[in-house]
Amino acid sequence: VQLQASGGGLVQAGGSLRLSCVASGRTFSDYTTGWFRQAPGKEREFIVGRRWSTGSTRYADSVKGRFTMSRDGAKNTVYLQMNNLKPEDTAIYSCAAGSRIIFSQLALPSSYDYWGQGTQVTVSS
């Protein structure tokens, strides 16, 4: 499966962005999907992961209540709605997909088999 992420940009603190991740080759319903981000000089950070087969979802504490992941099955697209953005949210955001990921391993990048290219999100203060 190939993933294509888009929707990044420059936004002021308190603003919103919606990132999209389109899958080709397979449908998202066959996979667990997640979003990660990486800021300059920092390690890749887990944001959210969801097992579509069960609906079980895990959010990082840093984004809980501000970010929401959703899916449009008809478009085979996963979204990351980001509200109340903060300067510390500035990073390159990537979507990922994998199969047979158990809930306790949703936050591990190594659990995911497929990665989209990143999209830059910059939040100004």
C-alpha atoms as one frame of an Amber mdcrd trajectory, in Angstrom:
protein
   0.000   0.000   0.000   1.202   3.516  -0.776   0.360   6.480   1.411   0.270
  10.138   0.425   0.001  12.785   3.123  -0.917  16.407   2.510  -2.495  19.431
   4.121   0.370  20.912   6.080   1.116  24.593   6.159   1.732  27.658   8.265
  -0.848  28.613  10.863  -0.976  30.911  13.859  -1.229  29.550  17.352  -4.813
  28.688  18.177  -5.605  27.913  14.568  -6.571  24.669  12.878  -5.360  22.442
  10.077  -6.613  19.203   8.602  -4.110  16.717   7.267  -5.087  14.052   4.766
  -3.554  10.673   4.046  -4.687   8.869   0.912  -4.023   5.166   0.488  -3.627
   3.377  -2.806  -3.387  -0.321  -3.346  -5.413  -1.408  -0.338  -8.195   0.037
   1.744  -7.586   1.548   5.148 -10.158  -0.767   6.646  -7.644  -3.574   6.177
  -5.064  -1.801   8.327  -4.363  -0.021  11.537  -3.385   3.558  10.811  -1.497
   6.139  12.745  -0.050   9.613  12.642   3.395  10.534  13.869   5.423  13.720
  13.858   9.047  14.662  14.061  10.408  18.041  15.032  13.962  19.105  14.154
  16.484  17.464  16.430  13.855  15.290  18.095  12.775  11.697  17.793   9.635
  10.658  15.975   6.642  11.147  18.225   3.407   9.177  18.225   0.212  11.223
  17.856  -2.681   8.821  17.304  -3.337   5.276  16.182  -6.566   3.453  15.435
  -7.471  -0.146  14.779 -10.323   0.262  12.307 -11.502  -3.309  12.800 -12.349
  -2.639  16.427 -12.470   1.144  16.558  -9.982   1.206  19.398  -8.019   4.436
  19.341  -5.097   5.799  21.266  -4.055   9.447  21.398  -0.881  10.921  22.803
  -1.520  12.999  25.904   0.023  16.017  24.203  -2.740  16.143  21.589  -5.694
  14.607  23.392  -8.746  16.829  23.109  -7.207  18.893  20.295  -6.518  16.378
  17.524  -8.988  13.924  15.991  -8.408  11.163  13.481 -11.196  10.148  11.146
 -11.689   8.239   7.925 -13.625   8.581   4.680 -13.972   5.073   3.354 -15.290
   6.172  -0.010 -12.168   8.257  -0.587  -9.865   5.786   1.153  -8.535   8.725
   3.098  -7.639   9.206   6.722  -7.715  12.681   8.236  -6.055  14.330  11.185
  -8.035  17.342  12.340  -5.813  19.566  14.454  -7.387  22.322  16.522  -5.983
  24.842  18.972  -2.537  24.407  17.492   0.480  25.402  19.543   4.024  26.342
  18.482   5.242  23.066  19.966   3.102  21.224  17.411   5.504  22.381  14.704
   6.910  19.287  13.011   6.816  17.101   9.945   3.709  14.936  10.161   3.554
  11.464   8.638   0.841   8.864   8.307   1.503   5.163   8.646  -0.327   1.869
   8.243   0.232  -1.630   9.445  -1.523  -4.897  10.001  -2.024  -6.980  13.110
  -0.945  -4.213  15.471  -2.122  -4.842  18.986  -3.416  -1.921  21.013  -0.421
  -1.759  23.322   1.890  -1.316  20.339  -0.009   1.442  18.530   2.512   4.051
  19.619   5.565   2.216  18.299   6.809   3.331  14.865   8.254  -0.135  14.344
   4.722  -1.576  14.428   3.859   0.071  11.105   4.801  -1.353   7.721   3.940
   1.525   5.426   4.731   5.213   5.662   3.710   8.243   3.680   6.016  11.128
   3.020   5.781  13.856   5.608   3.946  17.133   5.416   5.277  20.172   7.242
   3.173  21.888   9.878   4.456  25.168  11.252   2.668  26.986  14.055   3.688
  30.557  14.711   3.304  32.219  18.079
